[in-house]
Coordinates of C-alpha atoms in Angstrom, one line a residue:
Chain A
E1 CA 93.5 126.7 113.0
D2 CA 94.1 123.9 115.6
K3 CA 97.2 121.8 114.8
V4 CA 99.5 119.1 116.1
V5 CA 103.3 119.1 115.3
Q6 CA 105.3 116.1 116.0
S7 CA 109.1 115.8 116.1
P8 CA 111.3 114.4 114.8
L9 CA 109.5 113.2 111.8
S10 CA 111.9 110.1 111.5
L11 CA 114.5 108.6 113.7
V12 CA 116.8 105.6 113.4
V13 CA 118.1 103.9 116.5
H14 CA 119.8 100.6 117.5
E15 CA 118.0 98.0 119.7
G16 CA 118.4 98.9 123.3
D17 CA 118.4 102.8 123.0
T18 CA 116.0 104.8 124.6
V19 CA 113.8 107.3 122.5
T20 CA 111.7 110.3 123.1
L21 CA 109.2 111.4 120.7
N22 CA 107.6 114.8 121.0
C23 CA 104.2 116.3 120.2
S24 CA 103.1 119.9 120.6
Y25 CA 99.6 121.2 120.0
E26 CA 97.9 124.4 119.4
V27 CA 94.1 123.9 120.3
T28 CA 91.2 126.2 121.2
N29 CA 89.3 123.6 123.2
F30 CA 91.5 120.9 124.6
R31 CA 90.0 117.7 126.0
S32 CA 92.7 114.9 125.8
L33 CA 95.8 113.9 123.9
L34 CA 96.3 110.4 122.4
W35 CA 99.2 108.4 121.2
Y36 CA 98.9 105.7 118.6
K37 CA 101.2 103.2 116.9
Q38 CA 100.7 102.5 113.3
E39 CA 102.7 99.6 111.9
K40 CA 100.6 98.7 108.7
K41 CA 97.3 100.4 108.4
A42 CA 95.4 100.4 111.7
P43 CA 96.6 102.8 114.4
T44 CA 96.6 101.0 117.6
F45 CA 95.9 102.9 120.8
L46 CA 98.7 103.5 123.3
F47 CA 97.6 106.3 125.7
M48 CA 95.0 108.9 126.5
L49 CA 96.3 111.9 128.5
T50 CA 93.9 114.4 130.1
S51 CA 95.8 115.6 133.2
S52 CA 99.0 117.5 133.1
G53 CA 102.1 116.0 135.0
I54 CA 100.6 112.5 135.4
E55 CA 102.7 109.8 133.7
K56 CA 101.2 106.9 132.1
K57 CA 103.1 103.7 131.6
S58 CA 102.8 100.3 129.7
G59 CA 105.7 98.2 129.8
R60 CA 108.7 99.9 128.2
L61 CA 106.4 102.8 127.0
S62 CA 105.4 105.8 128.9
S63 CA 103.9 109.2 128.3
I64 CA 103.3 112.5 130.0
L65 CA 101.2 115.6 129.3
D66 CA 102.3 119.3 130.0
K67 CA 99.4 121.6 129.5
K68 CA 101.2 124.5 130.4
E69 CA 103.7 124.0 127.5
L70 CA 101.0 122.4 125.4
S71 CA 103.1 119.4 124.7
S72 CA 103.5 115.7 125.3
I73 CA 106.3 113.2 125.2
L74 CA 106.4 109.4 124.5
N75 CA 109.2 107.6 125.9
I76 CA 110.3 104.0 124.8
T77 CA 113.0 102.4 126.8
A78 CA 115.1 99.4 125.7
T79 CA 113.8 99.6 122.1
Q80 CA 113.3 96.5 120.2
T81 CA 113.0 96.0 116.5
G82 CA 109.2 95.3 116.9
D83 CA 108.9 99.0 118.1
S84 CA 109.5 100.1 114.6
A85 CA 106.5 101.9 113.4
I86 CA 104.9 105.3 112.9
Y87 CA 103.9 107.0 116.2
L88 CA 101.1 109.3 115.9
C89 CA 99.9 111.9 118.4
A90 CA 96.4 113.4 118.3
Y91 CA 94.2 115.7 120.3
S92 CA 90.5 115.4 121.0
G93 CA 88.6 118.7 121.4
G94 CA 85.5 120.5 120.6
S95 CA 82.1 119.2 120.6
N96 CA 82.3 116.4 118.1
Y97 CA 85.2 114.6 119.7
K98 CA 87.1 114.0 116.4
L99 CA 90.8 113.5 116.5
T100 CA 93.3 115.9 115.1
F101 CA 96.6 114.1 114.2
G102 CA 100.0 115.2 113.6
K103 CA 102.1 113.7 110.8
G104 CA 103.7 111.2 112.9
T105 CA 107.2 110.1 113.8
L106 CA 108.6 107.2 111.8
L107 CA 110.8 105.1 114.2
T108 CA 113.2 102.6 112.9
V109 CA 114.8 100.2 115.3
N110 CA 117.9 98.4 113.8
P111 CA 119.1 95.2 115.3
Chain B
G1 CA 86.3 90.5 121.5
A2 CA 86.1 91.4 117.8
G3 CA 87.7 94.7 116.9
V4 CA 86.6 97.2 114.2
S5 CA 86.5 95.6 110.8
Q6 CA 86.6 97.2 107.4
T7 CA 85.8 95.8 104.0
P8 CA 87.4 95.5 101.4
S9 CA 90.9 95.8 102.6
N10 CA 91.9 97.0 99.1
K11 CA 89.9 98.5 96.3
V12 CA 91.2 99.4 92.9
T13 CA 88.7 101.4 90.7
E14 CA 88.8 103.6 87.6
K15 CA 88.3 107.4 87.6
G16 CA 84.8 108.2 87.6
K17 CA 83.4 104.9 89.2
Y18 CA 81.5 104.7 92.3
V19 CA 82.8 102.9 95.4
E20 CA 81.4 101.9 98.8
L21 CA 83.5 101.1 101.8
R22 CA 82.1 99.3 104.8
C23 CA 82.9 99.6 108.5
D24 CA 81.7 97.2 111.2
P25 CA 82.4 98.9 114.6
I26 CA 82.9 97.2 117.9
S27 CA 79.8 95.8 119.2
G28 CA 77.9 98.3 121.4
H29 CA 80.0 101.4 120.4
T30 CA 77.6 104.2 119.7
A31 CA 80.2 106.6 118.2
L32 CA 81.8 105.9 114.8
Y33 CA 84.3 108.0 112.9
W34 CA 85.7 108.0 109.4
Y35 CA 89.1 109.3 108.5
R36 CA 91.2 109.5 105.4
Q37 CA 95.1 109.1 105.5
S38 CA 97.2 110.1 102.6
L39 CA 100.9 108.9 102.3
G40 CA 103.2 110.7 104.8
Q41 CA 100.1 112.3 106.7
G42 CA 98.3 111.6 109.7
P43 CA 94.7 110.6 109.5
E44 CA 92.3 113.3 108.7
F45 CA 88.7 113.5 110.0
L46 CA 85.8 113.1 107.6
I47 CA 82.6 112.5 109.5
Y48 CA 81.2 111.4 112.9
F49 CA 78.2 109.4 113.7
Q50 CA 76.5 109.2 117.0
G51 CA 74.0 106.5 116.7
T52 CA 72.4 106.7 113.3
G53 CA 72.8 110.3 112.7
A54 CA 75.7 112.2 111.2
A55 CA 76.7 114.6 114.1
D56 CA 79.3 116.2 112.3
D57 CA 80.3 116.0 108.4
S58 CA 82.5 119.0 108.2
G59 CA 85.5 116.9 107.2
L60 CA 83.9 115.5 104.0
P61 CA 85.8 117.2 101.1
N62 CA 82.9 117.6 98.7
D63 CA 79.5 116.4 97.8
R64 CA 80.9 113.3 96.0
F65 CA 81.4 111.8 99.6
F66 CA 78.4 110.6 101.6
A67 CA 78.2 108.2 104.6
V68 CA 75.3 106.4 106.3
R69 CA 74.7 104.4 109.3
P70 CA 71.1 103.4 109.0
E71 CA 70.8 101.1 112.1
G72 CA 73.4 102.7 114.4
S73 CA 76.0 99.9 113.7
V74 CA 77.5 99.3 110.3
S75 CA 78.4 102.3 108.4
T76 CA 79.2 102.8 104.6
L77 CA 81.2 105.4 103.1
K78 CA 80.1 106.2 99.5
I79 CA 82.3 108.0 97.0
Q80 CA 80.8 109.0 93.7
R81 CA 82.7 109.9 90.4
T82 CA 86.0 109.0 92.0
E83 CA 89.1 111.1 91.2
R84 CA 92.7 110.1 91.3
G85 CA 93.1 112.4 94.3
D86 CA 90.7 110.2 96.3
S87 CA 93.5 107.5 96.5
A88 CA 94.2 107.0 100.3
V89 CA 93.7 104.7 103.2
Y90 CA 90.1 105.1 104.6
L91 CA 90.1 104.4 108.2
C92 CA 87.1 103.9 110.5
A93 CA 87.1 104.1 114.2
S94 CA 84.6 103.6 117.0
S95 CA 84.2 104.4 120.6
S96 CA 81.8 103.2 123.4
E97 CA 80.7 106.8 124.0
R98 CA 81.6 110.1 122.6
G99 CA 84.9 111.3 124.0
D100 CA 86.1 107.8 124.8
T101 CA 89.2 106.1 123.3
Q102 CA 88.6 105.7 119.6
Y103 CA 89.6 102.1 118.2
F104 CA 90.6 101.9 114.7
G105 CA 90.0 99.3 111.9
P106 CA 92.6 98.1 109.6
G107 CA 91.4 100.4 106.9
T108 CA 90.6 100.1 103.2
R109 CA 93.4 101.1 100.8
L110 CA 91.5 102.8 97.8
T111 CA 93.4 103.2 94.5
V112 CA 91.9 105.3 91.8
L113 CA 93.5 104.7 88.4

């Protein structure tokens, strides 16, 4: 069965720290990997990764995909309290383009 | 522009009742997805619409769950004879074409007492 595993499940850091969140996947028909940030209910889109080794950046956030290792990382530099959220990793594959999610990483940034 | 909207934001019902949850996708988006998220879990796929038709309903847990999208825009998720285990946040997402980025609505928190 296809699955996505995220680590760590939770993480507490201080403002200004840099964090790395991990996502590994086992899929039979990979198309893309996506990262979302979930603060209350609505997951908000961060990145979609389709090609291995190409880093995507948005401000202090960046992400990269490693198709050989079947994994992806999400980096957040100079963390702020507003970065506190659940970060969800999901892959898209198969013929229906549904997303299969991991359980998420709960990030808490303390002042 | 307007994002995905869902109504109601919260719904409390009693076991055995019928509920309808509404999703209004981003204008022009042809693909629409429903997911369900339980506490401590990532969202789980329920059903996918391409236009008016349900292209994949393999995630619906049983025949008490049904969804429609009669005009290819707004979708309604219908749950009959609700059970306490149906309590969760129901999320809707849409994308401009299948395979494109999915954008999520704020969800409906369903509580079955």
